[in-house]
Coordinates of C-alpha atoms and ligand atoms in Angstrom, one line a residue:
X1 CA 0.0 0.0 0.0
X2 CA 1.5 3.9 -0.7
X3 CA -0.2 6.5 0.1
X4 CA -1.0 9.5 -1.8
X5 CA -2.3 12.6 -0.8
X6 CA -5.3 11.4 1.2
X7 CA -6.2 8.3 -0.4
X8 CA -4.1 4.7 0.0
X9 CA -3.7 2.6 -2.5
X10 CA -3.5 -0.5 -3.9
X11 CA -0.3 -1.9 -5.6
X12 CA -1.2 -3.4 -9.1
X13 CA -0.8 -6.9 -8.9
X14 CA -3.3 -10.6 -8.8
X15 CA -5.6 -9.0 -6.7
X16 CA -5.9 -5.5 -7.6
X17 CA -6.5 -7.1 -11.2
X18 CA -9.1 -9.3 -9.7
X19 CA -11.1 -7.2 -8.0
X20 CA -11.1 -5.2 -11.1
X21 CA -12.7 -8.1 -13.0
X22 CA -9.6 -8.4 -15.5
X23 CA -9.9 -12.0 -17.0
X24 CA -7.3 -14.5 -17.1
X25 CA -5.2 -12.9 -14.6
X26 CA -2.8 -15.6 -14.8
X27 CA 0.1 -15.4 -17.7
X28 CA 0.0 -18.3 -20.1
X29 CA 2.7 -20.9 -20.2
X30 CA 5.8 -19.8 -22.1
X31 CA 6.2 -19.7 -25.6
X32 CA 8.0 -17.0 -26.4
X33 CA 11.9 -15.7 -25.1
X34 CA 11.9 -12.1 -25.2
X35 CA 15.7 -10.6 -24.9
X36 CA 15.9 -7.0 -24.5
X37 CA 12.8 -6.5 -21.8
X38 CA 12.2 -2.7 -21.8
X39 CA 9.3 0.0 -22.7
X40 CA 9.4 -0.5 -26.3
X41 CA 8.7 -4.6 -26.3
X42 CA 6.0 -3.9 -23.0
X43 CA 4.3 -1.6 -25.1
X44 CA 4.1 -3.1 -29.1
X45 CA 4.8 -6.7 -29.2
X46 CA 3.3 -7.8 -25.5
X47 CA 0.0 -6.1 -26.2
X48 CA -0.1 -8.1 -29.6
X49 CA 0.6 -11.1 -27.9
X50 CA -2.3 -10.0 -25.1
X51 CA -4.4 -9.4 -27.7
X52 CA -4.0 -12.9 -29.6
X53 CA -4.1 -15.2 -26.4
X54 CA -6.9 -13.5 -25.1
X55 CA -9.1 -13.8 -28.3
X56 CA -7.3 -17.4 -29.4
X57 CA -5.8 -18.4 -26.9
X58 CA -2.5 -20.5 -26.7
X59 CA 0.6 -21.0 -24.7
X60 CA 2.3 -18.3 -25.6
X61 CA 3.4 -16.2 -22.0
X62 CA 6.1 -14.1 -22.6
X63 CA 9.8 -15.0 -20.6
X64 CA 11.8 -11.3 -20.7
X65 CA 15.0 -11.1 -20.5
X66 CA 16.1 -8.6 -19.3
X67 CA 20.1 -7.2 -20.4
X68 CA 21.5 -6.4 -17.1
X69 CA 18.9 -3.7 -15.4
X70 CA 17.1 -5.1 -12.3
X71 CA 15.0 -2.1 -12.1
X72 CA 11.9 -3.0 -14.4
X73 CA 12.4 -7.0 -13.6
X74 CA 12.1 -6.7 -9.9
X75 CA 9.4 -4.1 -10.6
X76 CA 7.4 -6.2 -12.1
X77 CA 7.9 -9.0 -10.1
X78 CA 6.7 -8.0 -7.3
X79 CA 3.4 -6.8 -9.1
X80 CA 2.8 -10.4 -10.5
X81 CA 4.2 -9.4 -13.6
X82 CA 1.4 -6.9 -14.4
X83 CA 2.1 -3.3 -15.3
X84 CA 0.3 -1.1 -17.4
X85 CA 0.5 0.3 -21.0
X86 CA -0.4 4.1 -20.7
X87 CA -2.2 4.9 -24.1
X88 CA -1.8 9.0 -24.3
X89 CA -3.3 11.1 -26.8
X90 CA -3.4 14.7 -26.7
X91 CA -7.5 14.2 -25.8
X92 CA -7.4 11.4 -23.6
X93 CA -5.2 8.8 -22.3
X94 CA -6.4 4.8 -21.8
X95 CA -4.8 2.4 -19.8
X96 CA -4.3 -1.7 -20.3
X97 CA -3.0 -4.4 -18.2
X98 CA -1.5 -7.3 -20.4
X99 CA -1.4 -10.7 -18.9
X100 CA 1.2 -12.1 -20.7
X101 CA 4.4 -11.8 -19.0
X102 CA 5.3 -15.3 -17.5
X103 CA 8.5 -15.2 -16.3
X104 CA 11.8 -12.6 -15.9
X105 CA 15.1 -13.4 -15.8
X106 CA 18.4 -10.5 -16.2
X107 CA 20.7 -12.0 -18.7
X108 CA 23.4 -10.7 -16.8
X109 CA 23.2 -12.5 -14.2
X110 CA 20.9 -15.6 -15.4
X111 CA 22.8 -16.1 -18.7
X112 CA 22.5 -20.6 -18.2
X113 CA 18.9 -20.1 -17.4
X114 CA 18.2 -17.7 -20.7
X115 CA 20.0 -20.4 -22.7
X116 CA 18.0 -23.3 -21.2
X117 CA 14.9 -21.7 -21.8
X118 CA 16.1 -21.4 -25.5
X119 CA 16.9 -24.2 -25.6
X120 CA 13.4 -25.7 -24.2
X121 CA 10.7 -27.5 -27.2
X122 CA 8.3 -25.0 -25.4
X123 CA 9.9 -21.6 -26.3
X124 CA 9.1 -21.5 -30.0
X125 CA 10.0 -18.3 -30.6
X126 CA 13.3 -15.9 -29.8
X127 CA 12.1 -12.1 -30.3
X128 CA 14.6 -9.4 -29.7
X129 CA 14.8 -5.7 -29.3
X130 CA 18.4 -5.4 -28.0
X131 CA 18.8 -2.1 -29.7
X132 CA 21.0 -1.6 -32.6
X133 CA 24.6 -2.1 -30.9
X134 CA 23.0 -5.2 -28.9
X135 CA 23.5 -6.9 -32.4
X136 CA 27.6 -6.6 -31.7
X137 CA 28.5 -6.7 -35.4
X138 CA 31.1 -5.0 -37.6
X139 CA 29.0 -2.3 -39.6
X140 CA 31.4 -2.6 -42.8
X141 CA 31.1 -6.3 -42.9
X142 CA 27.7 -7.0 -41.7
X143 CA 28.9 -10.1 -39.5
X144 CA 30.1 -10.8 -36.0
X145 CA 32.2 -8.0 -34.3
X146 CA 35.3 -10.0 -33.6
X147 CA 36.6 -7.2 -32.3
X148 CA 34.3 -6.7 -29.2
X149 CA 36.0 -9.2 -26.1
X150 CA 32.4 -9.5 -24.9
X151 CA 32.2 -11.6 -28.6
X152 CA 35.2 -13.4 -27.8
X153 CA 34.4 -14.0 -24.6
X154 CA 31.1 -16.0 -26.1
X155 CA 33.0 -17.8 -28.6
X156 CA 35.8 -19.6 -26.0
X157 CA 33.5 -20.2 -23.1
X158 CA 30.4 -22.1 -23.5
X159 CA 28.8 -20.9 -20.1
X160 CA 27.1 -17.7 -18.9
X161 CA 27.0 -15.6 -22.3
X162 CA 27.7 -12.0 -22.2
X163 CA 25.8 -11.2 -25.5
X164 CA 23.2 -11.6 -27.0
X165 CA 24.0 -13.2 -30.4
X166 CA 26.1 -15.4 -28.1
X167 CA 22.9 -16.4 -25.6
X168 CA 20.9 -17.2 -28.8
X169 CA 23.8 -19.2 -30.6
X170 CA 24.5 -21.2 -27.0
X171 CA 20.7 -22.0 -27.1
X172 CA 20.4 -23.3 -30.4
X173 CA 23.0 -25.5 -30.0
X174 CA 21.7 -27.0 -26.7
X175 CA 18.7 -27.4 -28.4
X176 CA 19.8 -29.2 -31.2
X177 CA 21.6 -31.6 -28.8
X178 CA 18.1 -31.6 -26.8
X179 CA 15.2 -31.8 -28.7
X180 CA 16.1 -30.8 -32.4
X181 CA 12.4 -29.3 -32.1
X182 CA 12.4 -25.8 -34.7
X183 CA 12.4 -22.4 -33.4
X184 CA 12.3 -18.8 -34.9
X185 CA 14.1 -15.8 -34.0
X186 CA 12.3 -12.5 -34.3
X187 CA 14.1 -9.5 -34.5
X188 CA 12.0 -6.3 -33.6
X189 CA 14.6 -3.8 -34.2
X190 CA 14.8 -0.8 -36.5
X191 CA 17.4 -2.6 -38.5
X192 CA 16.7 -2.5 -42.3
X193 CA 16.5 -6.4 -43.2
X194 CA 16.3 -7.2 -39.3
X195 CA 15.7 -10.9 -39.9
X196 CA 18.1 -11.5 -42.4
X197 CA 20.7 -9.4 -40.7
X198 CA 20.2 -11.2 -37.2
X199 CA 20.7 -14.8 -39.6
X200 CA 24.0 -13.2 -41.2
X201 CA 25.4 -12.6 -37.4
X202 CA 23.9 -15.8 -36.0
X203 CA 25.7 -17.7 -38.4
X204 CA 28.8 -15.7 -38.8
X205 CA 29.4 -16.1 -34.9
X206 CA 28.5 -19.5 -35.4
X207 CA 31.2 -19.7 -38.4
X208 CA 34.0 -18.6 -35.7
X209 CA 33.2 -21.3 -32.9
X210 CA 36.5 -22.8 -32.5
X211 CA 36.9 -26.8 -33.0
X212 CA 34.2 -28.5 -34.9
X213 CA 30.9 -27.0 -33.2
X214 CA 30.4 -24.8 -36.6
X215 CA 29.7 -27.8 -39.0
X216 CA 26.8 -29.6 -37.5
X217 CA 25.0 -26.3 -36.0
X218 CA 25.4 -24.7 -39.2
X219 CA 23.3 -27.1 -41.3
X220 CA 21.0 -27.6 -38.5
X221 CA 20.4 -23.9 -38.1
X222 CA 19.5 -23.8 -41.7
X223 CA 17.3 -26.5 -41.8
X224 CA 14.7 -25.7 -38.5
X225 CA 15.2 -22.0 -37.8
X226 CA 13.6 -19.2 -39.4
X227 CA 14.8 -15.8 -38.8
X228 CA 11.6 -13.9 -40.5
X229 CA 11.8 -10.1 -41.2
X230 CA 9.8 -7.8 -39.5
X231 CA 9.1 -3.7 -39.0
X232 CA 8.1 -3.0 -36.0
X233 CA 6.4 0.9 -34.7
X234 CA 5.2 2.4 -32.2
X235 CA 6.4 5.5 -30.4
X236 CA 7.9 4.3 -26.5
X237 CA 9.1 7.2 -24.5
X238 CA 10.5 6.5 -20.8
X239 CA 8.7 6.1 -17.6
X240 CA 8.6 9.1 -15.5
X241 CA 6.8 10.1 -12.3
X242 CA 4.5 12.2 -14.4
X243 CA 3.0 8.7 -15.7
X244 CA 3.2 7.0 -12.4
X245 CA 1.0 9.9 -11.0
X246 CA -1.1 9.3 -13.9
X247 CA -1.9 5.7 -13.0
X248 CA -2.6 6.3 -9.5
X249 CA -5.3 9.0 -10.1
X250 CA -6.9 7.6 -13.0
X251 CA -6.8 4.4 -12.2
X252 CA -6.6 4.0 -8.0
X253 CA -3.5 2.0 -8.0
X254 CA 0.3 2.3 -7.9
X255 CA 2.2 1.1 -10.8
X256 CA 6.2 1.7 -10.6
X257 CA 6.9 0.7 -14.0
X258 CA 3.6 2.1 -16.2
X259 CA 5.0 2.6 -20.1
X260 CA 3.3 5.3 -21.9
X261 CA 3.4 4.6 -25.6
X262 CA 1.1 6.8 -28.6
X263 CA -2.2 5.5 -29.5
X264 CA -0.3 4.4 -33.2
X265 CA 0.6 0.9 -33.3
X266 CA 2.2 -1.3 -36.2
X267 CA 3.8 -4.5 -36.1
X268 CA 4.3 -6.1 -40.0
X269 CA 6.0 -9.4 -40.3
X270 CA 6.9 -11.9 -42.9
X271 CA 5.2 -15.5 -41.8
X272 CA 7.6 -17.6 -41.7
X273 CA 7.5 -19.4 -37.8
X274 CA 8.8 -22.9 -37.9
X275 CA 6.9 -23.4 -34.8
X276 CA 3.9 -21.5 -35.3
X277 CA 2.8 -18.6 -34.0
X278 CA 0.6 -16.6 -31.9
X279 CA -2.8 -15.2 -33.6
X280 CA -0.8 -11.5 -34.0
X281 CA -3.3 -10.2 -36.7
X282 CA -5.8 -10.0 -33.5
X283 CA -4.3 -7.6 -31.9
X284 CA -3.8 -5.8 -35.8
X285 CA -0.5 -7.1 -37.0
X286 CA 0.3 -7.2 -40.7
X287 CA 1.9 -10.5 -42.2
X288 CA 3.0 -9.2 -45.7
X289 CA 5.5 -10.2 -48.3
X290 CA 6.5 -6.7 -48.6
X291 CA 7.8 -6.4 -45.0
X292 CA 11.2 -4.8 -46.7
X293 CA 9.2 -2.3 -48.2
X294 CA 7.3 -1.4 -44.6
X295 CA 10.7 -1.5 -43.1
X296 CA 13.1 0.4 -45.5
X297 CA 9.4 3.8 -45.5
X298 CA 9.5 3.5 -41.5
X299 CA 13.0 3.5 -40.8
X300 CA 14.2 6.6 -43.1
X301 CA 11.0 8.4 -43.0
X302 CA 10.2 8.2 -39.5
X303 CA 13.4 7.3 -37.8
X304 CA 15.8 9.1 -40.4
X305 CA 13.5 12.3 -39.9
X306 CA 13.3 12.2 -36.6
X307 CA 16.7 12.2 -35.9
X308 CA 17.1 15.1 -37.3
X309 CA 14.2 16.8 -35.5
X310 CA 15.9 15.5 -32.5
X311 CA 19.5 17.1 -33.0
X312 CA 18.0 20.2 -34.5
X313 CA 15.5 20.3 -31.3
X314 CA 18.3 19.9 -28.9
X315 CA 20.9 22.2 -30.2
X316 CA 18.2 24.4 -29.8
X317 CA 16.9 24.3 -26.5
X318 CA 13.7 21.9 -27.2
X319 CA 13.1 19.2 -24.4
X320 CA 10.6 17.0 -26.5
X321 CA 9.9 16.3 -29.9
X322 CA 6.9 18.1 -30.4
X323 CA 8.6 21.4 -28.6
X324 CA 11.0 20.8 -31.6
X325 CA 9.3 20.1 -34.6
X326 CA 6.7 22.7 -33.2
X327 CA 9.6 25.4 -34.3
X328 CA 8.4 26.6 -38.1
X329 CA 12.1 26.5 -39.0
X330 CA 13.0 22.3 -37.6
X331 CA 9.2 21.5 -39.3
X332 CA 10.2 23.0 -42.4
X333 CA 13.8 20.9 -42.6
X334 CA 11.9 17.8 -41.7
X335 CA 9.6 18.2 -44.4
X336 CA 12.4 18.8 -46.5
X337 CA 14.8 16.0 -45.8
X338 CA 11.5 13.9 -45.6
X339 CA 9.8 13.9 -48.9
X340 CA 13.2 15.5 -50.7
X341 CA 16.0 13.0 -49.2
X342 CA 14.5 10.3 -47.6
X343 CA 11.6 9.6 -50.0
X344 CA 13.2 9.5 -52.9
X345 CA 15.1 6.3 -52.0
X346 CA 11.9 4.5 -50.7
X347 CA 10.3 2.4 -52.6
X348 CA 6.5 2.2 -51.0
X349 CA 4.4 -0.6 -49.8
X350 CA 1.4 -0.7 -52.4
X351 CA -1.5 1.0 -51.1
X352 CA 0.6 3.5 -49.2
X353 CA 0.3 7.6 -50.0
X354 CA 3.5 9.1 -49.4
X355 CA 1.6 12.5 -47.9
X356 CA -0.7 10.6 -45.8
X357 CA 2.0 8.6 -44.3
X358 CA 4.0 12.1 -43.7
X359 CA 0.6 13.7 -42.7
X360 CA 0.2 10.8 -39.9
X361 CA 4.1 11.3 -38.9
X362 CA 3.7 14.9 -38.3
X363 CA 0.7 14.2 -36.4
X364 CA 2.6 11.7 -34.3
X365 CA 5.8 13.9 -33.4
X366 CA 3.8 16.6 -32.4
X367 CA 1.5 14.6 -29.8
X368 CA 2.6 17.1 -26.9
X369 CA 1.0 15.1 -23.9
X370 CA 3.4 12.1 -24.5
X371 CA 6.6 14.1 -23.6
X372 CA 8.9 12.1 -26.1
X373 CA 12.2 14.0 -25.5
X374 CA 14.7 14.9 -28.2
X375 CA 17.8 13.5 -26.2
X376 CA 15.9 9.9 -26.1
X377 CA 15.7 10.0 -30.0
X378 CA 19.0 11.2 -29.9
X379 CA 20.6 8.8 -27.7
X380 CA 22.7 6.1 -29.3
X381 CA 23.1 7.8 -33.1
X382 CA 26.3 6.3 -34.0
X383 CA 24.5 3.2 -34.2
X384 CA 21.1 4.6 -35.6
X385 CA 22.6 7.4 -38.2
X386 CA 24.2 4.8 -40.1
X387 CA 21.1 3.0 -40.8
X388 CA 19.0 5.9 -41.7
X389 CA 21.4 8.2 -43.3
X390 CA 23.8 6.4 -45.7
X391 CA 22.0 4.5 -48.6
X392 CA 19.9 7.8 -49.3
X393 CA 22.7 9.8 -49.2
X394 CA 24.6 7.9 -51.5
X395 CA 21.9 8.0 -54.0
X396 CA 21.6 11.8 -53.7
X397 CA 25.2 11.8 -54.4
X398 CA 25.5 9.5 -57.3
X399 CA 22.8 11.6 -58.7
X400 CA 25.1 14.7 -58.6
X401 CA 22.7 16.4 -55.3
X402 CA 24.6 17.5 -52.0
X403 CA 21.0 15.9 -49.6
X404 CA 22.3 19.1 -47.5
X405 CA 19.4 17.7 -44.9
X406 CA 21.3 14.1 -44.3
X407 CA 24.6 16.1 -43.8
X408 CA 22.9 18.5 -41.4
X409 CA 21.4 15.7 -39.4
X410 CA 24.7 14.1 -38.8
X411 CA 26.7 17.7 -38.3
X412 CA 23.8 17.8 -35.5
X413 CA 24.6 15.2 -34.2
X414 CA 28.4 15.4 -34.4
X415 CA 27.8 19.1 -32.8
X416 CA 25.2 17.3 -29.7
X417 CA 27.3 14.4 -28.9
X418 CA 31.1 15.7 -29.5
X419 CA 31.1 19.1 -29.5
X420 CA 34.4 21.1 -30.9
X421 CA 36.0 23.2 -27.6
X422 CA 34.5 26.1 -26.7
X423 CA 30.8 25.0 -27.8
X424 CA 28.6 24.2 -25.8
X425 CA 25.5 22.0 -27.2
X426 CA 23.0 22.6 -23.7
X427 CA 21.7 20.4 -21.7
X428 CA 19.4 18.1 -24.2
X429 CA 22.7 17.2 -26.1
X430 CA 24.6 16.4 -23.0
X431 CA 21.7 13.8 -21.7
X432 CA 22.2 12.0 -24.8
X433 CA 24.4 8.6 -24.1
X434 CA 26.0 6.9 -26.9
X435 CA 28.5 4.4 -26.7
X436 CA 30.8 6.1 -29.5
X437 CA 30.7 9.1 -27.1
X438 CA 34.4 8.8 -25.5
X439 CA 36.2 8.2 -29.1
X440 CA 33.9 11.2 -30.8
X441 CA 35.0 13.3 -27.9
X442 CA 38.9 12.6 -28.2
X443 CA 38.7 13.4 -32.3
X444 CA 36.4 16.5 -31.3
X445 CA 39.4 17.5 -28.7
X446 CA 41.6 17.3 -31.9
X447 CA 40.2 19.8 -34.2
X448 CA 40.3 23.0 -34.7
X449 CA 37.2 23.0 -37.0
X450 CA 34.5 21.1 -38.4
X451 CA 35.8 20.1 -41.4
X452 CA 39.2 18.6 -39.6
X453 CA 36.7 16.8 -37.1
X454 CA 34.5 15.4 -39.7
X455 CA 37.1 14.2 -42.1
X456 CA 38.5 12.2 -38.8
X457 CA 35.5 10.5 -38.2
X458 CA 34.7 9.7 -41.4
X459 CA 38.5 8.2 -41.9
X460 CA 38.0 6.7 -38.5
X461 CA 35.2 4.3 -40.2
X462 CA 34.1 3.6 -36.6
X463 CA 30.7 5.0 -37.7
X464 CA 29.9 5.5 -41.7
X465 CA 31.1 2.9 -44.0
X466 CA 33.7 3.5 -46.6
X467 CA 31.1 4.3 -49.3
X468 CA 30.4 7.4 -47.5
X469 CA 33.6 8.5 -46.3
X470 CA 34.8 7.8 -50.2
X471 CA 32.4 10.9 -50.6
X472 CA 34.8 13.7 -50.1
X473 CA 32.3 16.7 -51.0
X474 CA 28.8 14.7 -48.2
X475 CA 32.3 14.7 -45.4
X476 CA 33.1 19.2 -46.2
X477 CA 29.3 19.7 -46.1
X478 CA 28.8 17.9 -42.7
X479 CA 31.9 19.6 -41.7
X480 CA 30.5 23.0 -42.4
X481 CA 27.7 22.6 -41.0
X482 CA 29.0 21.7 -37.4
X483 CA 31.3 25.0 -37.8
X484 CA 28.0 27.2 -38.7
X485 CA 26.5 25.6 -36.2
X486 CA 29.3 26.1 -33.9
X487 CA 30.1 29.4 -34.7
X488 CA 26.2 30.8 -35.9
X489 CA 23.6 28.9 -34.1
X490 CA 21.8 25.7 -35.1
X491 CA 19.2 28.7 -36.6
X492 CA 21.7 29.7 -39.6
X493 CA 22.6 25.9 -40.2
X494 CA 19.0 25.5 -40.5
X495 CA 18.5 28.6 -42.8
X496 CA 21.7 27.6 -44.5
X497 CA 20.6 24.4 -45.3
X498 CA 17.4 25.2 -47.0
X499 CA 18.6 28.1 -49.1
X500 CA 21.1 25.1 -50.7
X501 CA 18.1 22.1 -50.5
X502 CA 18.0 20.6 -53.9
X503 CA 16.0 17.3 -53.7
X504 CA 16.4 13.8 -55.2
X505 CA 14.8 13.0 -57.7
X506 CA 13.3 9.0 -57.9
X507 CA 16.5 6.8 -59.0
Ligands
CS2_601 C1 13.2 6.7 -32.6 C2 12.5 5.4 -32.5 O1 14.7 6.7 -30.8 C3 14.6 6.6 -32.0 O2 15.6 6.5 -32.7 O3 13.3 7.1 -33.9 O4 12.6 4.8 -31.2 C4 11.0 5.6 -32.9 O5 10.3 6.3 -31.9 C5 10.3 4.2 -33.0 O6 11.1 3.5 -34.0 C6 8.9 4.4 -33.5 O7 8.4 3.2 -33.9

């Protein structure tokens, strides 16, 4: 029991959830390994798989994993893994209790269990959202990072795996020993080609097992797993008090870890389980051949615009998304690098209207009750940027056209995340983490100017492929950019940038 103001009350959990007539309080048995148990999986794919059990049933509970936090998994568990999903539109905000969750575990700490679980006939299905870098591979080959010990740690010793390419490769092959049974592994991440990428690092780590584990895992990997594609959306933000306080008033019980999420939801996969799968259309998930094409719209035209809107809003003092692209100036470059850099190099879903799908986006960002801050979006970009940023550039380029919008997004984010001495990018930038942080910082410490400091990082190839940093004239626009912005203001880069904007034309 806490107590609020006047009133005490309840702590979600069995009873609270019985006395409030919620049916089926009790998770189904486990079908499904989550790895990567945070907001973004309690919000999108647990309330599909709600959504399927409760109208088809099935034993498909949810086991999350999470990496190494305790925070949401102890949470949780001592709420009998209930929480609640916090729908928030700018008129009204709904609240859902899924009653999936079956079981948590912190990989850090539980690593043998997660691979037994894998491992088990029951678990059919692997998803992940481990976030980009959780995929530890080398961004100019594609495969394993050999470089990373935490991989080398995985490939020499068989217990307690540190990552998670190595907890799903130390699965399968117990389970082949085990049961043989089939399995798929569902990646949920804004990856382009998610599934196929995951299988390409699966199998690549698998490749540099030492001894003879690689042969007989290899062919068995190819013959009963299925590593489907999938595009995943639905706008997350964190937890904070506000959206505890929420929950108690509205709905008379304490919740410690509620995740607010936007009333849009999309989930698109390609059906290919070897195991099955739950019912996912009931809870409005699209199984499509065309899964590339939903991935390759969502992740340049939403996630490549709003990193930009992100960088641009921190540099200039704008907490949240909305506060940014709210500015007529950061709206105005978003609609340009959308539909003049970004769309060009998309080729659409059929069915799909290019200015409905930006009329929806620009409906989503600017959702002001859901407090979706710019330094969340902006958090992790050497790992994101690439993703978004590099194949339409390098069409722009090939065509002849400087896409002066991708080079402003990643001089804003060179600018928020290593800023040159003497610049100071505010306090939005500096709550953005990214792991390339340390490294940006020492070449930032070594320029004098832009230019120096973005030739360095492209020649670093830490970040950008070679493709791009082949690109001499993309590497002294980016570079001028973090000087105007250094020097001018984020305002004149902006103004700069759309006096020069020349879209794409279609390839
Ligand atoms: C965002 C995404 O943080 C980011 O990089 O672009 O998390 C975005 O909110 C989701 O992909 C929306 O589905």
């Amino acid at each position: 029991m806490t107590t609020t103001g006047e009133h005490t009350l309840p702590t979600l959990g069995r009873d609270v959830a019985l006395e409030r007539g919620m049916a089926g309080t009790a998770a189904p048995s486990p079908g499904i390994l989550h790895l990567g148990y945070g907001n973004f999986h309690r919000a999108h794919q647990a309330v599909y798989t709600n959504a399927a059990v409760q109208s088809h049933g099935g034993d498909w509970g949810i086991v999350g994993v999470a990496n190494s936090s305790r925070e949401v998994v102890y949470a949780v568990e001592s709420q009998d893994h209930l929480y609640t999903v916090v729908t928030i539109a700018p008129e009204r905000t709904e609240f859902q209790v899924p009653r999936v969750l079956a079981e948590t575990l912190v990989a850090a700490q539980q690593a043998d269990r997660v691979v037994a679980q894998i491992a088990a006939a029951e678990i059919k299905i692997v998803t992940l959202t481990v976030t980009e870098h959780g995929y530890t591979f080398e961004p100019s080959t594609g495969g394993i990072d050999l470089a990373n010990p935490l991989v080398q740690h995985d490939l020499q010793v068989v217990d307690q795996p540190r990552t998670s390419i190595g907890q799903i490769v130390r699965g399968l092959q117990a389970r082949m020993r085990a049961s043989g049974a089939p399995i798929s592994i569902l990646s949920c991440d804004n990856l382009g080609g998610n599934g196929d990428r995951t299988r390409d690092i699966v199998t690549d780590f698998i490749d540099h097992l030492p001894g003879d584990q690689a042969r007989d895992l290899l062919t068995w990997v190819e013959s009963q797993v299925t590593f489907p594609n999938s595009m995943v959306d639905r706008i997350v933000p964190a937890t904070n008090d506000a959206h505890r306080d929420r929950v108690a008033t509205m709905c008379g019980y304490r919740d410690a870890v509620p995740v607010p999420a936007e009333p849009f939801t999309m989930w698109v996969i390609e059906d290919r389980f070897a195991a099955g799968r739950p019912r996912w259309e009931a809870g409005g998930a699209i199984f499509s051949t065309e899964v590339d094409r939903y991935e390759q719209m969502k992740l340049r035209l939403l996630n490549g615009t709003h990193s930009l809107i992100a960088y641009l809003g921190a540099l200039s003092g704008a907490e949240t998304i909305p506060a940014s692209v709210g500015q007529a100036a950061v709206a105005d470059a978003a609609h340009r690098v959308l539909t003049g850099e970004y769309l060009p190099s998309v080729d659409l879903p059929g069915g799909v209207i290019a200015a409905d799908y930006e009329r929806a986006l620009f409906g989503r960002w600017s959702n002001t009750a859901l407090g979706h801050r710019t330094s969340q979006v902006g958090s992790d970009g050497s790992v994101k940027l690439p993703q978004r940023v590099c194949t339409p550039a390098l069409q722009a380029l090939g065509e002849g056209v400087m896409p002066q919008h991708l080079a402003l997004s990643v001089a804003g984010y060179l600018a928020c995340i290593a800023p040159l001495d003497g610049f100071d990018p505010g306090p939005h930038a500096h709550a953005m983490s990214d792991p390339a942080r340390p490294a940006l910082g020492a070449l930032a410490a070594r320029s004098t100017d832009g230019r120096t400091m973005a030739r360095a990082v492209f020649e670093s190839e830490e970040i950008f492929p070679s493709e791009l940093a082949a690109q001499g004239d993309f590497v002294a626009r980016v570079g001028e950019y973090v000087d105007i912005i250094s020097t001018a203001g984020v305002a004149s880069a902006i103004d700069e940038a759309a006096l020069t904007h020349q879209p794409t034309t279609r390839a």
